[in-house]
């Protein structure tokens, strides 16, 4: 599976959009980009995934660059409950999800 | 719809002992994966089960083994426990067709003394 690079931590004001970047320059053509988050003391939670096109669901939007070497997860109106570690994962095979250290997003009141 | 459940929530064992952790999949899910999460790290993939057979495995020794039952529930067994096995063990279930959209349980916190 391709490796990903994320900033270790980010702050965002409550009510603003949180934009979490992820670099995955070695991604291969059939690998999807997945985002999960883990709120303290809970199991990870699936957020969204995409291959080439931008995706949106009730939780977030995923913007993937045209060359697919990076992506951005957007939480449009961050709340305090969005404080969590966010993991960007690239994969497509049957070898499980490869979690890195993720980005610790802190929503400030 | 019932989510993924795991038991026990906490467990303390001593080095050399054996442990069994249990997981009930979300209703309708036929694939289960197990992960180990050390403090301050992301979860690490142990293995995945589909149709009661191991379908993929991470970089874990054979003393980590598992079972999946006909009702899709699962067990993780760890033999000859080592101090470094202290971690949060997470179970995740999914549909085979979209196995990367995994639903995680709350985990079992294992402490090895």
CSV table of C-alpha atoms in Angstrom, one decimal:
chain,number,residue,atom,x,y,z
A,1,UNK,CA,0.0,0.0,0.0
A,2,UNK,CA,1.1,3.6,-0.7
A,3,UNK,CA,2.4,5.6,2.2
A,4,UNK,CA,0.7,8.9,3.3
A,5,UNK,CA,2.0,12.0,4.9
A,6,UNK,CA,-0.2,14.1,7.2
A,7,UNK,CA,0.6,17.0,9.6
A,8,UNK,CA,0.7,15.8,13.2
A,9,UNK,CA,-1.7,18.4,14.4
A,10,UNK,CA,-4.0,21.2,13.4
A,11,UNK,CA,-6.3,23.7,15.1
A,12,UNK,CA,-9.6,25.0,13.7
A,13,UNK,CA,-12.2,27.4,15.2
A,14,UNK,CA,-15.6,26.0,15.9
A,15,UNK,CA,-18.0,26.8,13.0
A,16,UNK,CA,-15.3,27.2,10.5
A,17,UNK,CA,-14.3,24.7,7.8
A,18,UNK,CA,-11.5,22.3,8.7
A,19,UNK,CA,-9.3,21.4,5.8
A,20,UNK,CA,-7.0,18.4,6.5
A,21,UNK,CA,-4.3,17.7,3.9
A,22,UNK,CA,-2.8,14.4,3.0
A,23,UNK,CA,0.1,13.6,0.6
A,24,UNK,CA,0.2,10.2,-1.1
A,25,UNK,CA,2.6,10.7,-4.0
A,26,UNK,CA,3.3,7.0,-4.5
A,27,UNK,CA,-0.4,6.1,-5.0
A,28,UNK,CA,-1.1,3.6,-7.8
A,29,UNK,CA,-3.9,3.8,-10.3
A,30,UNK,CA,-6.3,1.4,-8.6
A,31,UNK,CA,-5.8,2.5,-5.0
A,32,UNK,CA,-8.5,4.4,-3.2
A,33,UNK,CA,-8.1,7.2,-0.7
A,34,UNK,CA,-9.9,6.5,2.6
A,35,UNK,CA,-10.4,8.8,5.6
A,36,UNK,CA,-11.1,7.6,9.1
A,37,UNK,CA,-11.2,9.4,12.4
A,38,UNK,CA,-10.7,8.2,16.0
A,39,UNK,CA,-12.2,10.1,18.8
A,40,UNK,CA,-10.5,9.6,22.1
A,41,UNK,CA,-11.2,6.2,23.7
A,42,UNK,CA,-13.3,5.0,20.8
A,43,UNK,CA,-12.6,2.8,17.7
A,44,UNK,CA,-11.9,4.5,14.4
A,45,UNK,CA,-14.9,5.7,12.4
A,46,UNK,CA,-15.2,5.6,8.6
A,47,UNK,CA,-15.7,9.0,7.1
A,48,UNK,CA,-15.4,8.9,3.3
A,49,UNK,CA,-13.4,7.5,0.4
A,50,UNK,CA,-12.7,8.3,-3.3
A,51,UNK,CA,-10.7,7.2,-6.3
A,52,UNK,CA,-10.4,10.1,-8.7
A,53,UNK,CA,-13.5,12.3,-8.4
A,54,UNK,CA,-14.3,14.5,-5.5
A,55,UNK,CA,-16.8,13.0,-3.1
A,56,UNK,CA,-19.3,14.4,-0.5
A,57,UNK,CA,-21.4,12.8,2.1
A,58,UNK,CA,-23.2,13.9,5.2
A,59,UNK,CA,-20.0,14.1,7.2
A,60,UNK,CA,-17.4,15.6,4.9
A,61,UNK,CA,-16.1,16.3,1.4
A,62,UNK,CA,-13.0,14.7,-0.1
A,63,UNK,CA,-11.1,16.7,-2.7
A,64,UNK,CA,-8.5,14.6,-4.7
A,65,UNK,CA,-6.0,16.4,-7.0
A,66,UNK,CA,-6.0,15.6,-10.6
A,67,UNK,CA,-2.6,13.8,-10.4
A,68,UNK,CA,-4.0,11.9,-7.3
A,69,UNK,CA,-0.8,12.7,-5.3
A,70,UNK,CA,-2.7,14.5,-2.6
A,71,UNK,CA,-6.1,15.0,-1.1
A,72,UNK,CA,-7.9,17.2,1.3
A,73,UNK,CA,-10.7,16.2,3.7
A,74,UNK,CA,-13.1,19.1,4.4
A,75,UNK,CA,-15.3,19.3,7.5
A,76,UNK,CA,-17.6,22.2,6.4
A,77,UNK,CA,-18.7,23.4,9.8
A,78,UNK,CA,-16.5,22.0,12.5
A,79,UNK,CA,-17.9,21.4,16.0
A,80,UNK,CA,-16.2,20.5,19.2
A,81,UNK,CA,-17.3,16.9,18.7
A,82,UNK,CA,-15.0,16.8,15.6
A,83,UNK,CA,-11.9,16.9,17.8
A,84,UNK,CA,-10.2,13.6,16.9
A,85,UNK,CA,-7.3,12.0,15.2
A,86,UNK,CA,-7.9,11.9,11.4
A,87,UNK,CA,-6.3,9.2,9.4
A,88,UNK,CA,-5.7,9.3,5.6
A,89,UNK,CA,-5.2,5.8,4.2
A,90,UNK,CA,-4.4,4.6,0.7
A,91,UNK,CA,-5.1,1.1,-0.4
A,92,UNK,CA,-7.1,-1.3,-2.5
A,93,UNK,CA,-6.0,-4.7,-1.7
A,94,UNK,CA,-6.8,-7.3,0.9
A,95,UNK,CA,-4.0,-6.4,3.2
A,96,UNK,CA,-6.0,-4.4,5.7
A,97,UNK,CA,-6.0,-0.7,6.3
A,98,UNK,CA,-2.6,0.8,7.0
A,99,UNK,CA,-3.0,3.5,9.6
A,100,UNK,CA,-0.2,6.1,10.1
A,101,UNK,CA,-0.1,8.5,13.0
A,102,UNK,CA,-2.8,10.8,11.5
A,103,UNK,CA,-3.5,14.4,12.2
A,104,UNK,CA,-4.8,15.4,15.6
A,105,UNK,CA,-7.5,18.0,14.8
A,106,UNK,CA,-8.4,20.3,17.7
A,107,UNK,CA,-11.5,22.4,17.4
A,108,UNK,CA,-11.3,25.5,19.5
A,109,UNK,CA,-14.4,27.1,21.0
B,1,UNK,CA,-29.1,-2.4,13.6
B,2,UNK,CA,-26.5,-3.6,16.2
B,3,UNK,CA,-23.0,-2.2,16.0
B,4,UNK,CA,-19.7,-4.0,16.5
B,5,UNK,CA,-19.3,-5.2,20.1
B,6,UNK,CA,-16.2,-6.5,21.8
B,7,UNK,CA,-15.5,-8.3,25.1
B,8,UNK,CA,-14.1,-7.9,27.5
B,9,UNK,CA,-13.5,-4.2,27.7
B,10,UNK,CA,-10.4,-4.5,29.8
B,11,UNK,CA,-8.1,-7.4,30.6
B,12,UNK,CA,-4.9,-7.9,32.7
B,13,UNK,CA,-2.7,-10.9,32.0
B,14,UNK,CA,0.9,-11.9,32.9
B,15,UNK,CA,3.7,-12.6,30.6
B,16,UNK,CA,3.5,-16.1,29.1
B,17,UNK,CA,-0.2,-16.5,29.5
B,18,UNK,CA,-2.8,-16.9,26.7
B,19,UNK,CA,-5.7,-14.6,26.0
B,20,UNK,CA,-8.9,-14.8,23.9
B,21,UNK,CA,-10.7,-11.7,22.8
B,22,UNK,CA,-14.2,-11.7,21.3
B,23,UNK,CA,-16.0,-9.7,18.7
B,24,UNK,CA,-19.6,-9.6,17.3
B,25,UNK,CA,-19.9,-8.2,13.9
B,26,UNK,CA,-22.4,-5.5,12.8
B,27,UNK,CA,-25.6,-7.2,11.6
B,28,UNK,CA,-25.2,-8.4,8.0
B,29,UNK,CA,-21.4,-8.0,7.8
B,30,UNK,CA,-19.5,-11.1,6.6
B,31,UNK,CA,-15.9,-9.9,7.0
B,32,UNK,CA,-14.0,-9.2,10.2
B,33,UNK,CA,-10.6,-7.6,10.7
B,34,UNK,CA,-8.5,-7.3,13.8
B,35,UNK,CA,-6.1,-4.5,14.7
B,36,UNK,CA,-3.6,-3.8,17.4
B,37,UNK,CA,-3.2,-0.2,18.6
B,38,UNK,CA,-0.3,0.7,20.9
B,39,UNK,CA,-0.4,3.9,22.9
B,40,UNK,CA,0.1,6.9,20.7
B,41,UNK,CA,0.2,4.9,17.4
B,42,UNK,CA,-2.3,4.2,14.7
B,43,UNK,CA,-4.0,0.8,14.5
B,44,UNK,CA,-1.9,-2.0,13.0
B,45,UNK,CA,-3.6,-4.7,10.9
B,46,UNK,CA,-3.3,-8.2,12.3
B,47,UNK,CA,-5.5,-10.3,10.0
B,48,UNK,CA,-8.9,-10.5,8.3
B,49,UNK,CA,-11.4,-13.3,8.1
B,50,UNK,CA,-14.0,-14.1,5.5
B,51,UNK,CA,-16.1,-17.2,5.3
B,52,UNK,CA,-14.4,-18.6,8.4
B,53,UNK,CA,-10.9,-18.5,6.8
B,54,UNK,CA,-8.0,-16.1,7.2
B,55,UNK,CA,-8.0,-13.8,4.1
B,56,UNK,CA,-5.1,-11.6,4.8
B,57,UNK,CA,-2.5,-11.0,7.5
B,58,UNK,CA,-0.2,-8.2,8.6
B,59,UNK,CA,3.2,-8.5,10.1
B,60,UNK,CA,2.3,-10.4,13.3
B,61,UNK,CA,3.8,-13.7,14.5
B,62,UNK,CA,1.9,-17.0,14.4
B,63,UNK,CA,1.1,-16.8,18.1
B,64,UNK,CA,-1.6,-14.4,17.0
B,65,UNK,CA,-4.4,-16.5,15.6
B,66,UNK,CA,-8.1,-16.1,15.0
B,67,UNK,CA,-11.4,-17.7,14.3
B,68,UNK,CA,-14.5,-16.6,12.5
B,69,UNK,CA,-17.8,-18.5,13.3
B,70,UNK,CA,-20.8,-19.1,11.0
B,71,UNK,CA,-22.6,-16.2,12.5
B,72,UNK,CA,-19.6,-14.0,11.6
B,73,UNK,CA,-18.5,-13.4,15.1
B,74,UNK,CA,-14.8,-13.7,15.7
B,75,UNK,CA,-12.1,-14.5,18.2
B,76,UNK,CA,-8.5,-13.3,18.5
B,77,UNK,CA,-6.2,-15.6,20.4
B,78,UNK,CA,-2.7,-14.6,21.5
B,79,UNK,CA,-0.4,-17.2,23.0
B,80,UNK,CA,2.8,-16.7,25.1
B,81,UNK,CA,2.0,-13.1,25.9
B,82,UNK,CA,4.8,-10.6,25.9
B,83,UNK,CA,5.0,-7.2,27.6
B,84,UNK,CA,4.8,-5.5,24.1
B,85,UNK,CA,1.4,-7.1,23.5
B,86,UNK,CA,-0.1,-4.5,25.8
B,87,UNK,CA,-2.4,-2.5,23.6
B,88,UNK,CA,-5.9,-1.7,22.5
B,89,UNK,CA,-7.2,-4.5,20.3
B,90,UNK,CA,-9.8,-3.4,17.8
B,91,UNK,CA,-12.2,-5.5,15.8
B,92,UNK,CA,-13.8,-4.2,12.6
B,93,UNK,CA,-16.5,-5.7,10.4
B,94,UNK,CA,-17.5,-4.9,6.8
B,95,UNK,CA,-19.2,-6.3,3.8
B,96,UNK,CA,-16.8,-8.3,1.6
B,97,UNK,CA,-17.7,-6.2,-1.4
B,98,UNK,CA,-16.7,-3.0,0.3
B,99,UNK,CA,-14.3,-4.3,2.9
B,100,UNK,CA,-12.4,-1.1,3.2
B,101,UNK,CA,-15.5,0.6,4.7
B,102,UNK,CA,-15.0,-0.9,8.1
B,103,UNK,CA,-17.0,-0.4,11.2
B,104,UNK,CA,-15.0,-0.6,14.4
B,105,UNK,CA,-15.8,-1.8,17.8
B,106,UNK,CA,-14.8,0.1,21.0
B,107,UNK,CA,-11.8,-2.2,21.5
B,108,UNK,CA,-10.4,-4.4,24.3
B,109,UNK,CA,-7.6,-2.9,26.4
B,110,UNK,CA,-5.1,-5.6,27.2
B,111,UNK,CA,-2.4,-5.1,29.8
B,112,UNK,CA,0.4,-7.6,30.1
B,113,UNK,CA,2.4,-7.5,33.3
